[in-house]
mmCIF file of C-alpha atoms in Angstrom:
data_model
loop_
_atom_site.group_PDB
_atom_site.id
_atom_site.type_symbol
_atom_site.label_atom_id
_atom_site.label_comp_id
_atom_site.label_asym_id
_atom_site.label_seq_id
_atom_site.Cartn_x
_atom_site.Cartn_y
_atom_site.Cartn_z
ATOM 1 C CA UNK A 23 18.647 5.100 92.116
ATOM 2 C CA UNK A 24 18.820 8.993 91.814
ATOM 3 C CA UNK A 25 22.056 9.386 89.647
ATOM 4 C CA UNK A 26 19.904 6.962 87.452
ATOM 5 C CA UNK A 27 17.255 8.929 86.973
ATOM 6 C CA UNK A 28 19.077 12.080 86.508
ATOM 7 C CA UNK A 29 20.997 10.519 83.375
ATOM 8 C CA UNK A 30 18.187 8.842 81.900
ATOM 9 C CA UNK A 31 16.426 12.090 81.562
ATOM 10 C CA UNK A 32 20.025 14.030 80.620
ATOM 11 C CA UNK A 33 20.107 11.611 77.786
ATOM 12 C CA UNK A 34 16.074 12.360 77.089
ATOM 13 C CA UNK A 35 17.245 16.310 76.658
ATOM 14 C CA UNK A 36 20.285 16.111 74.836
ATOM 15 C CA UNK A 37 18.499 13.425 72.315
ATOM 16 C CA UNK A 38 15.713 15.901 72.007
ATOM 17 C CA UNK A 39 17.952 18.757 71.484
ATOM 18 C CA UNK A 40 19.716 16.941 68.667
ATOM 19 C CA UNK A 41 16.262 16.142 66.774
ATOM 20 C CA UNK A 42 14.852 20.045 67.840
ATOM 21 C CA UNK A 43 18.151 21.030 66.219
ATOM 22 C CA UNK A 44 17.639 18.706 63.035
ATOM 23 C CA UNK A 45 14.160 19.259 61.811
ATOM 24 C CA UNK A 46 12.354 21.688 60.666
ATOM 25 C CA UNK A 47 12.764 23.759 57.048
ATOM 26 C CA UNK A 48 16.426 24.512 55.873
ATOM 27 C CA UNK A 49 17.415 26.722 53.420
ATOM 28 C CA UNK A 50 18.128 24.765 50.618
ATOM 29 C CA UNK A 51 21.859 25.056 48.810
ATOM 30 C CA UNK A 52 22.424 27.670 46.077
ATOM 31 C CA UNK A 53 23.346 24.540 43.660
ATOM 32 C CA UNK A 54 19.973 22.706 44.423
ATOM 33 C CA UNK A 55 17.485 25.723 44.085
ATOM 34 C CA UNK A 56 15.164 24.865 41.348
ATOM 35 C CA UNK A 57 15.668 27.084 38.258
ATOM 36 C CA UNK A 58 12.525 29.812 38.628
ATOM 37 C CA UNK A 59 13.469 31.478 34.967
ATOM 38 C CA UNK A 60 11.200 29.240 33.066
ATOM 39 C CA UNK A 61 7.842 29.525 35.173
ATOM 40 C CA UNK A 62 8.654 33.337 35.153
ATOM 41 C CA UNK A 63 8.356 33.181 31.038
ATOM 42 C CA UNK A 64 5.437 31.619 31.384
ATOM 43 C CA UNK A 65 1.830 33.589 31.079
ATOM 44 C CA UNK A 66 -1.012 33.190 33.558
ATOM 45 C CA UNK A 67 -2.780 31.528 31.626
ATOM 46 C CA UNK A 68 -0.730 29.087 30.154
ATOM 47 C CA UNK A 69 0.447 28.222 33.502
ATOM 48 C CA UNK A 70 -3.034 27.555 34.714
ATOM 49 C CA UNK A 71 -3.050 25.243 31.383
ATOM 50 C CA UNK A 72 0.053 23.126 32.106
ATOM 51 C CA UNK A 73 -1.542 22.905 35.646
ATOM 52 C CA UNK A 74 -4.725 20.914 33.985
ATOM 53 C CA UNK A 75 -2.510 19.466 31.339
ATOM 54 C CA UNK A 76 -0.798 17.417 34.407
ATOM 55 C CA UNK A 77 -4.367 17.245 37.117
ATOM 56 C CA UNK A 78 -5.993 15.659 34.249
ATOM 57 C CA UNK A 79 -3.478 12.906 33.306
ATOM 58 C CA UNK A 80 -2.554 14.598 29.458
ATOM 59 C CA UNK A 81 1.147 13.921 30.456
ATOM 60 C CA UNK A 82 0.753 10.541 30.833
ATOM 61 C CA UNK A 83 0.599 9.617 27.102
ATOM 62 C CA UNK A 84 2.288 13.060 25.830
ATOM 63 C CA UNK A 85 4.808 13.352 28.063
ATOM 64 C CA UNK A 86 5.408 15.995 30.587
ATOM 65 C CA UNK A 87 7.008 17.994 27.546
ATOM 66 C CA UNK A 88 4.382 17.095 24.608
ATOM 67 C CA UNK A 89 6.802 14.349 23.016
ATOM 68 C CA UNK A 90 4.502 11.637 23.099
ATOM 69 C CA UNK A 91 6.446 10.057 25.595
ATOM 70 C CA UNK A 92 4.767 9.273 28.507
ATOM 71 C CA UNK A 93 4.658 6.448 31.078
ATOM 72 C CA UNK A 94 1.688 4.888 29.614
ATOM 73 C CA UNK A 95 2.716 6.022 25.202
ATOM 74 C CA UNK A 96 4.694 2.616 25.045
ATOM 75 C CA UNK A 97 2.012 0.411 25.311
ATOM 76 C CA UNK A 98 -0.200 2.725 23.333
ATOM 77 C CA UNK A 99 -1.466 2.076 19.855
ATOM 78 C CA UNK A 100 -1.655 4.701 17.814
ATOM 79 C CA UNK A 101 1.172 6.322 19.721
ATOM 80 C CA UNK A 102 0.476 9.403 22.105
ATOM 81 C CA UNK A 103 0.266 13.021 19.624
ATOM 82 C CA UNK A 104 4.041 14.569 19.797
ATOM 83 C CA UNK A 105 3.290 17.895 20.345
ATOM 84 C CA UNK A 106 6.925 18.713 18.020
ATOM 85 C CA UNK A 107 5.756 16.646 15.181
ATOM 86 C CA UNK A 108 4.624 18.711 11.735
ATOM 87 C CA UNK A 109 1.472 20.074 11.276
ATOM 88 C CA UNK A 110 0.455 17.927 8.641
ATOM 89 C CA UNK A 111 1.126 14.947 11.224
ATOM 90 C CA UNK A 112 -1.893 16.650 13.356
ATOM 91 C CA UNK A 113 -5.487 15.213 13.028
ATOM 92 C CA UNK A 114 -6.896 18.498 13.142
ATOM 93 C CA UNK A 115 -3.472 21.127 13.146
ATOM 94 C CA UNK A 116 -1.249 23.046 16.259
ATOM 95 C CA UNK A 117 -3.530 25.588 16.274
ATOM 96 C CA UNK A 118 -5.270 26.536 19.351
ATOM 97 C CA UNK A 119 -8.945 25.712 17.375
ATOM 98 C CA UNK A 120 -7.441 22.957 15.665
ATOM 99 C CA UNK A 121 -6.458 21.450 19.582
ATOM 100 C CA UNK A 122 -9.655 22.469 20.878
ATOM 101 C CA UNK A 123 -11.837 20.434 18.565
ATOM 102 C CA UNK A 124 -9.326 17.230 19.586
ATOM 103 C CA UNK A 125 -10.313 18.364 23.523
ATOM 104 C CA UNK A 126 -13.778 19.070 22.627
ATOM 105 C CA UNK A 127 -14.346 15.501 20.455
ATOM 106 C CA UNK A 128 -11.690 13.141 20.696
ATOM 107 C CA UNK A 129 -9.897 11.409 17.798
ATOM 108 C CA UNK A 130 -13.345 8.924 16.708
ATOM 109 C CA UNK A 131 -10.375 6.459 15.426
ATOM 110 C CA UNK A 132 -8.807 7.047 18.660
ATOM 111 C CA UNK A 133 -10.030 5.583 21.402
ATOM 112 C CA UNK A 134 -7.547 6.655 24.042
ATOM 113 C CA UNK A 135 -8.294 10.109 22.947
ATOM 114 C CA UNK A 136 -11.682 10.866 24.162
ATOM 115 C CA UNK A 137 -12.979 13.916 24.764
ATOM 116 C CA UNK A 138 -12.818 16.177 27.449
ATOM 117 C CA UNK A 139 -15.647 18.155 27.094
ATOM 118 C CA UNK A 140 -16.802 17.725 30.565
ATOM 119 C CA UNK A 141 -14.343 20.126 31.860
ATOM 120 C CA UNK A 142 -15.577 23.039 30.039
ATOM 121 C CA UNK A 143 -14.879 25.785 28.001
ATOM 122 C CA UNK A 144 -12.890 27.715 29.834
ATOM 123 C CA UNK A 145 -10.482 25.027 31.008
ATOM 124 C CA UNK A 146 -10.121 23.975 28.066
ATOM 125 C CA UNK A 147 -9.037 26.853 26.214
ATOM 126 C CA UNK A 148 -5.857 27.088 28.636
ATOM 127 C CA UNK A 149 -5.495 23.211 28.094
ATOM 128 C CA UNK A 150 -5.379 24.007 24.097
ATOM 129 C CA UNK A 151 -2.796 27.396 24.822
ATOM 130 C CA UNK A 152 -0.514 25.109 26.590
ATOM 131 C CA UNK A 153 -0.521 22.617 23.756
ATOM 132 C CA UNK A 154 0.114 25.166 21.134
ATOM 133 C CA UNK A 155 2.792 26.413 23.699
ATOM 134 C CA UNK A 156 4.586 23.012 23.568
ATOM 135 C CA UNK A 157 3.768 22.745 19.990
ATOM 136 C CA UNK A 158 5.890 25.989 19.789
ATOM 137 C CA UNK A 159 8.697 26.091 22.400
#
């Protein structure tokens, strides 16, 4: 009986040691590390605009890169704006002022592109700067 208790204790100790050694933060191999260069090139204001763009679901329609290929885009008519489209294809233009007009008023002929005025001027300016950034890059 005593030998059995010792064996069980030894087994539990070894098992605990295995779990302990295999858990916790591990350093990622260098080939798996995400590239940092692209994030470092964005200004803090554009980076904040990107964050707001993602938080408010803009990428659901416009896609992560603004190509108009978000998850919801396939089921929408009219299709979401591709930010790489020529300026003549934009309702209000690919400028910060034009994007702000769209964000403040929505597109009346498009029930999906509604106003985002509720976010406030500062947040809308940051999103607009990010949209212009996507248009130019």
